[in-house]
Amino acid sequence: MFIALEGLDGCGKSTQLRALAQRLQQSKMDPVIVQEPGGTPVGEEIRHILLHREELKMAPLTELLLYEASRSELTETVIRPALASGRWVLTDRYSLSSVAYQGYGRGLDLRLVRELNRIATGGLDPQMTFLIDVPVEVALQRKGRARDRLEGSGVEFYERVRRGYLTEISRISGGVLLDGQKEIAALSEEVWGYIRPLVAAPS
Ligand code: TYD
C-alpha cells in the first residue's frame, strides 16, 4: 500500500502520520515513512532552497519544477523500491500538494501541474490519500511563529489552497476527507478504521 497524508501546513498530518506508523508497527509491519519535499540527498538540498532560502525569489514554474524534481528522485530511489520489496509507504505530502499549492494556490495551469506530476512519478499514485482539513485560521495559529516562503504568501493564498484540496479530494480515487479539528486520538482512530481492514490478519 502507498498512502499519502495531505493538508495545509499546521493541519496535523505529521502527527497523524506518526500515529499511523505506530499502529502499523504494532501490527508487525515495517512501513517506510517519507516526507516531501525531501527524503533523498538531492531532495533535501531542494527542500532547503524551497523552504529556508526566502531571499531567493523564484517564478511559480521554477518552484513547481523544484518540487517535481524532489518528487521524481524520491519516487524513483525510495518509494518504488520499497513498494517493489513489499513494504508499505506512508508519505507526508505527494502530488496533490503541487495541485493544491502550485495549481490552485499560485495559479499555475492545473493541466500542466498534473502532467508534471505524471512525469515525476511515472504515473504512480497513492492508493489512499487522507486530506486533513482545517480552516486557514486554525492552521496558521497552530504553526505559530514558524514561517517559510509559503507562509509569507498570506491568508488568501492558503484559502485558495484549501479550496483546491477540498475540490480535488472528492475526485481522486482513494481520497478521504477528514476533519482536522477533531481530537488527535479520535482522528487517528478514524484513520485506522480505514487502514485496519487492509492489514493482513496475522497468521
Ligand atoms: P513542511 O514543513 O514539510 O510541511 P508541514 O508544515 O506541512 O509539515 O513544508 C512543506 C511546504 O511545502 C508546505 O508549505 C507545502 C509546500 N509544498 C508545495 O507547495 N508543493 C508541493 O508539491 C509540496 C510537496 C509541498
mmCIF file of C-alpha atoms and ligand atoms in Angstrom:
data_model
loop_
_atom_site.group_PDB
_atom_site.id
_atom_site.type_symbol
_atom_site.label_atom_id
_atom_site.label_comp_id
_atom_site.label_asym_id
_atom_site.label_seq_id
_atom_site.Cartn_x
_atom_site.Cartn_y
_atom_site.Cartn_z
ATOM 1 C CA MET A 1 0.000 0.000 0.000
ATOM 2 C CA PHE A 2 1.053 3.526 -0.771
ATOM 3 C CA ILE A 3 -0.680 6.090 1.463
ATOM 4 C CA ALA A 4 -0.425 9.886 1.417
ATOM 5 C CA LEU A 5 -1.404 12.460 4.022
ATOM 6 C CA GLU A 6 -2.256 15.913 2.791
ATOM 7 C CA GLY A 7 -3.415 19.234 4.154
ATOM 8 C CA LEU A 8 -2.426 22.774 4.974
ATOM 9 C CA ASP A 9 0.735 23.489 6.943
ATOM 10 C CA GLY A 10 -0.278 23.009 10.565
ATOM 11 C CA CYS A 11 -3.248 20.712 9.840
ATOM 12 C CA GLY A 12 -1.748 17.949 11.981
ATOM 13 C CA LYS A 13 -0.817 15.485 9.287
ATOM 14 C CA SER A 14 2.680 14.817 10.601
ATOM 15 C CA THR A 15 1.181 13.824 13.971
ATOM 16 C CA GLN A 16 -1.329 11.546 12.255
ATOM 17 C CA LEU A 17 1.382 10.037 10.097
ATOM 18 C CA ARG A 18 3.380 9.113 13.188
ATOM 19 C CA ALA A 19 0.300 7.628 14.850
ATOM 20 C CA LEU A 20 -0.492 5.538 11.785
ATOM 21 C CA ALA A 21 3.105 4.368 11.501
ATOM 22 C CA GLN A 22 2.983 3.292 15.139
ATOM 23 C CA ARG A 23 -0.217 1.315 14.634
ATOM 24 C CA LEU A 24 1.281 -0.430 11.630
ATOM 25 C CA GLN A 25 4.404 -1.268 13.598
ATOM 26 C CA GLN A 26 2.219 -2.747 16.323
ATOM 27 C CA SER A 27 0.676 -4.884 13.591
ATOM 28 C CA LYS A 28 4.182 -6.211 12.885
ATOM 29 C CA MET A 29 4.609 -4.113 9.783
ATOM 30 C CA ASP A 30 7.607 -2.029 8.915
ATOM 31 C CA PRO A 31 6.359 0.900 6.817
ATOM 32 C CA VAL A 32 8.717 3.274 5.044
ATOM 33 C CA ILE A 33 7.978 6.873 6.045
ATOM 34 C CA VAL A 34 8.848 9.722 3.716
ATOM 35 C CA GLN A 35 8.281 13.446 3.514
ATOM 36 C CA GLU A 36 8.030 15.913 0.661
ATOM 37 C CA PRO A 37 9.896 17.879 -0.386
ATOM 38 C CA GLY A 38 12.979 15.909 0.620
ATOM 39 C CA GLY A 39 13.695 12.334 1.637
ATOM 40 C CA THR A 40 16.763 11.893 -0.581
ATOM 41 C CA PRO A 41 20.132 13.688 -0.586
ATOM 42 C CA VAL A 42 19.176 15.771 -3.628
ATOM 43 C CA GLY A 43 15.642 16.241 -2.303
ATOM 44 C CA GLU A 44 16.934 17.621 1.000
ATOM 45 C CA GLU A 45 19.022 20.213 -0.876
ATOM 46 C CA ILE A 46 15.947 21.173 -2.893
ATOM 47 C CA ARG A 47 13.911 21.358 0.325
ATOM 48 C CA HIS A 48 16.439 23.753 1.762
ATOM 49 C CA ILE A 49 16.172 26.033 -1.290
ATOM 50 C CA LEU A 50 12.373 25.929 -1.271
ATOM 51 C CA LEU A 51 11.702 26.393 2.416
ATOM 52 C CA HIS A 52 14.686 28.087 4.006
ATOM 53 C CA ARG A 53 16.107 30.488 1.449
ATOM 54 C CA GLU A 54 13.429 33.145 1.435
ATOM 55 C CA GLU A 55 15.834 35.640 -0.062
ATOM 56 C CA LEU A 56 15.864 33.569 -3.266
ATOM 57 C CA LYS A 57 12.903 34.817 -5.255
ATOM 58 C CA MET A 58 11.655 32.429 -7.889
ATOM 59 C CA ALA A 59 8.915 32.203 -10.502
ATOM 60 C CA PRO A 60 5.984 29.853 -9.769
ATOM 61 C CA LEU A 61 7.007 27.470 -12.556
ATOM 62 C CA THR A 62 10.547 27.247 -11.184
ATOM 63 C CA GLU A 63 9.098 26.414 -7.781
ATOM 64 C CA LEU A 64 6.864 23.721 -9.276
ATOM 65 C CA LEU A 65 9.793 22.171 -11.151
ATOM 66 C CA LEU A 66 11.841 22.013 -7.955
ATOM 67 C CA TYR A 67 9.028 20.211 -6.103
ATOM 68 C CA GLU A 68 8.702 17.849 -9.047
ATOM 69 C CA ALA A 69 12.458 17.204 -9.161
ATOM 70 C CA SER A 70 12.403 16.292 -5.480
ATOM 71 C CA ARG A 71 9.332 14.072 -6.080
ATOM 72 C CA SER A 72 10.937 12.336 -9.039
ATOM 73 C CA GLU A 73 14.072 11.457 -7.076
ATOM 74 C CA LEU A 74 12.070 10.248 -4.066
ATOM 75 C CA THR A 75 9.735 8.143 -6.189
ATOM 76 C CA GLU A 76 12.491 6.560 -8.239
ATOM 77 C CA THR A 77 15.022 5.863 -5.500
ATOM 78 C CA VAL A 78 12.906 5.293 -2.367
ATOM 79 C CA ILE A 79 9.177 4.767 -2.950
ATOM 80 C CA ARG A 80 9.225 2.396 -5.921
ATOM 81 C CA PRO A 81 11.963 0.136 -4.500
ATOM 82 C CA ALA A 82 10.135 -0.026 -1.137
ATOM 83 C CA LEU A 83 6.819 -0.953 -2.770
ATOM 84 C CA ALA A 84 8.577 -3.470 -5.016
ATOM 85 C CA SER A 85 10.018 -5.192 -1.955
ATOM 86 C CA GLY A 86 6.508 -5.489 -0.488
ATOM 87 C CA ARG A 87 6.732 -2.732 2.111
ATOM 88 C CA TRP A 88 4.086 -0.113 2.743
ATOM 89 C CA VAL A 89 4.986 3.513 2.147
ATOM 90 C CA LEU A 90 3.472 6.436 4.072
ATOM 91 C CA THR A 91 4.190 9.880 2.713
ATOM 92 C CA ASP A 92 3.760 13.296 4.279
ATOM 93 C CA ARG A 93 2.555 15.078 1.070
ATOM 94 C CA TYR A 94 2.738 13.925 -2.545
ATOM 95 C CA SER A 95 1.435 15.045 -5.959
ATOM 96 C CA LEU A 96 -1.772 16.517 -4.566
ATOM 97 C CA SER A 97 0.314 19.140 -2.714
ATOM 98 C CA SER A 98 1.521 20.501 -6.045
ATOM 99 C CA VAL A 99 -2.014 20.573 -7.428
ATOM 100 C CA ALA A 100 -3.250 22.431 -4.332
ATOM 101 C CA TYR A 101 -0.303 24.803 -3.695
ATOM 102 C CA GLN A 102 1.196 25.450 -7.148
ATOM 103 C CA GLY A 103 -2.038 24.930 -9.110
ATOM 104 C CA TYR A 104 -4.848 26.396 -7.016
ATOM 105 C CA GLY A 105 -2.582 28.483 -4.766
ATOM 106 C CA ARG A 106 -0.091 30.017 -7.198
ATOM 107 C CA GLY A 107 -2.443 29.868 -10.154
ATOM 108 C CA LEU A 108 -0.416 27.613 -12.457
ATOM 109 C CA ASP A 109 -2.415 25.726 -15.077
ATOM 110 C CA LEU A 110 -3.838 22.605 -13.438
ATOM 111 C CA ARG A 111 -3.254 20.504 -16.563
ATOM 112 C CA LEU A 112 0.406 21.478 -16.508
ATOM 113 C CA VAL A 113 0.730 20.568 -12.825
ATOM 114 C CA ARG A 114 -0.954 17.204 -13.387
ATOM 115 C CA GLU A 115 1.219 16.466 -16.407
ATOM 116 C CA LEU A 116 4.413 17.250 -14.489
ATOM 117 C CA ASN A 117 3.168 15.131 -11.586
ATOM 118 C CA ARG A 118 2.650 12.263 -14.003
ATOM 119 C CA ILE A 119 6.149 12.660 -15.421
ATOM 120 C CA ALA A 120 7.807 12.977 -11.998
ATOM 121 C CA THR A 121 6.024 9.959 -10.536
ATOM 122 C CA GLY A 122 5.959 7.837 -13.673
ATOM 123 C CA GLY A 123 2.213 7.626 -13.084
ATOM 124 C CA LEU A 124 2.441 6.317 -9.531
ATOM 125 C CA ASP A 125 -0.492 7.441 -7.366
ATOM 126 C CA PRO A 126 -1.199 6.653 -3.716
ATOM 127 C CA GLN A 127 -3.944 4.065 -3.228
ATOM 128 C CA MET A 128 -5.273 6.199 -0.395
ATOM 129 C CA THR A 129 -4.943 9.920 0.240
ATOM 130 C CA PHE A 130 -6.149 11.401 3.533
ATOM 131 C CA LEU A 131 -6.886 15.114 3.477
ATOM 132 C CA ILE A 132 -6.821 16.572 6.972
ATOM 133 C CA ASP A 133 -8.918 19.684 6.557
ATOM 134 C CA VAL A 134 -8.754 22.658 8.907
ATOM 135 C CA PRO A 135 -9.810 26.293 8.412
ATOM 136 C CA VAL A 136 -6.914 28.511 7.373
ATOM 137 C CA GLU A 137 -7.070 30.479 10.613
ATOM 138 C CA VAL A 138 -6.606 27.318 12.654
ATOM 139 C CA ALA A 139 -3.708 26.138 10.501
ATOM 140 C CA LEU A 140 -1.841 29.423 10.784
ATOM 141 C CA GLN A 141 -2.431 29.636 14.531
ATOM 142 C CA ARG A 142 -1.060 26.147 15.041
ATOM 143 C CA LYS A 143 2.021 26.979 13.017
ATOM 144 C CA GLY A 144 2.705 29.833 15.429
ATOM 145 C CA ARG A 145 5.760 31.798 14.528
ATOM 146 C CA ALA A 146 7.281 29.239 12.188
ATOM 147 C CA ARG A 147 7.440 30.825 8.781
ATOM 148 C CA ASP A 148 8.793 29.848 5.416
ATOM 149 C CA ARG A 149 8.460 31.067 1.864
ATOM 150 C CA LEU A 150 4.901 29.789 1.626
ATOM 151 C CA GLU A 151 3.621 31.201 4.864
ATOM 152 C CA GLY A 152 4.848 34.535 3.629
ATOM 153 C CA SER A 153 2.209 34.229 0.912
ATOM 154 C CA GLY A 154 -0.683 35.314 3.089
ATOM 155 C CA VAL A 155 -4.109 34.130 4.086
ATOM 156 C CA GLU A 156 -5.676 34.454 0.614
ATOM 157 C CA PHE A 157 -3.128 32.049 -0.793
ATOM 158 C CA TYR A 158 -3.993 29.490 1.874
ATOM 159 C CA GLU A 159 -7.728 29.933 1.239
ATOM 160 C CA ARG A 160 -7.147 29.019 -2.416
ATOM 161 C CA VAL A 161 -5.025 26.025 -1.422
ATOM 162 C CA ARG A 162 -7.707 24.796 0.964
ATOM 163 C CA ARG A 163 -10.462 25.194 -1.616
ATOM 164 C CA GLY A 164 -8.287 23.319 -4.108
ATOM 165 C CA TYR A 165 -7.737 20.452 -1.696
ATOM 166 C CA LEU A 166 -11.461 20.204 -0.950
ATOM 167 C CA THR A 167 -12.349 20.214 -4.644
ATOM 168 C CA GLU A 168 -9.767 17.591 -5.551
ATOM 169 C CA ILE A 169 -10.154 15.150 -2.669
ATOM 170 C CA SER A 170 -13.660 14.133 -3.740
ATOM 171 C CA ARG A 171 -12.442 13.495 -7.281
ATOM 172 C CA ILE A 172 -9.411 11.313 -6.743
ATOM 173 C CA SER A 173 -9.558 7.595 -6.306
ATOM 174 C CA GLY A 174 -8.971 6.612 -2.676
ATOM 175 C CA GLY A 175 -9.455 10.164 -1.407
ATOM 176 C CA VAL A 176 -10.696 10.541 2.194
ATOM 177 C CA LEU A 177 -11.706 13.866 3.745
ATOM 178 C CA LEU A 178 -11.062 14.170 7.492
ATOM 179 C CA ASP A 179 -11.974 16.902 9.967
ATOM 180 C CA GLY A 180 -8.656 18.116 11.363
ATOM 181 C CA GLN A 181 -10.359 19.908 14.246
ATOM 182 C CA LYS A 182 -11.200 16.610 15.907
ATOM 183 C CA GLU A 183 -9.158 15.409 18.866
ATOM 184 C CA ILE A 184 -5.837 13.864 17.814
ATOM 185 C CA ALA A 185 -6.784 10.459 19.250
ATOM 186 C CA ALA A 186 -10.243 10.426 17.648
ATOM 187 C CA LEU A 187 -8.752 11.346 14.304
ATOM 188 C CA SER A 188 -6.077 8.655 14.435
ATOM 189 C CA GLU A 189 -8.806 6.150 15.328
ATOM 190 C CA GLU A 190 -10.722 7.240 12.256
ATOM 191 C CA VAL A 191 -7.651 6.888 10.019
ATOM 192 C CA TRP A 192 -7.003 3.457 11.478
ATOM 193 C CA GLY A 193 -10.588 2.497 10.715
ATOM 194 C CA TYR A 194 -9.788 2.873 7.018
ATOM 195 C CA ILE A 195 -6.439 1.127 7.194
ATOM 196 C CA ARG A 196 -7.049 -1.762 9.584
ATOM 197 C CA PRO A 197 -9.120 -3.787 7.089
ATOM 198 C CA LEU A 198 -6.238 -3.573 4.624
ATOM 199 C CA VAL A 199 -3.685 -5.030 7.041
ATOM 200 C CA ALA A 200 -3.481 -8.777 6.605
ATOM 201 C CA ALA A 201 -4.527 -10.630 9.740
ATOM 202 C CA PRO A 202 -1.515 -12.274 11.445
ATOM 203 C CA SER A 203 -1.354 -15.968 10.625
HETATM 204 P P1 TYD B 1 6.760 21.176 5.569
HETATM 205 O O1 TYD B 1 7.293 21.983 6.672
HETATM 206 O O2 TYD B 1 7.384 19.906 5.199
HETATM 207 O O3 TYD B 1 5.227 20.883 5.714
HETATM 208 P P2 TYD B 1 4.371 20.926 7.002
HETATM 209 O O4 TYD B 1 4.486 22.319 7.502
HETATM 210 O O5 TYD B 1 3.014 20.586 6.441
HETATM 211 O O6 TYD B 1 4.936 19.880 7.897
HETATM 212 O O7 TYD B 1 6.717 22.162 4.352
HETATM 213 C C1 TYD B 1 6.314 21.773 3.142
HETATM 214 C C2 TYD B 1 5.848 23.016 2.439
HETATM 215 O O8 TYD B 1 5.975 22.816 1.031
HETATM 216 C C3 TYD B 1 4.398 23.314 2.690
HETATM 217 O O9 TYD B 1 4.232 24.688 2.911
HETATM 218 C C4 TYD B 1 3.710 22.958 1.401
HETATM 219 C C5 TYD B 1 4.773 23.123 0.378
HETATM 220 N N1 TYD B 1 4.633 22.259 -0.807
HETATM 221 C C6 TYD B 1 4.201 22.781 -2.005
HETATM 222 O O10 TYD B 1 3.911 23.974 -2.120
HETATM 223 N N2 TYD B 1 4.111 21.963 -3.097
HETATM 224 C C7 TYD B 1 4.431 20.643 -3.036
HETATM 225 O O11 TYD B 1 4.336 19.914 -4.053
HETATM 226 C C8 TYD B 1 4.871 20.103 -1.769
HETATM 227 C C9 TYD B 1 5.247 18.668 -1.650
HETATM 228 C C10 TYD B 1 4.972 20.954 -0.684
#
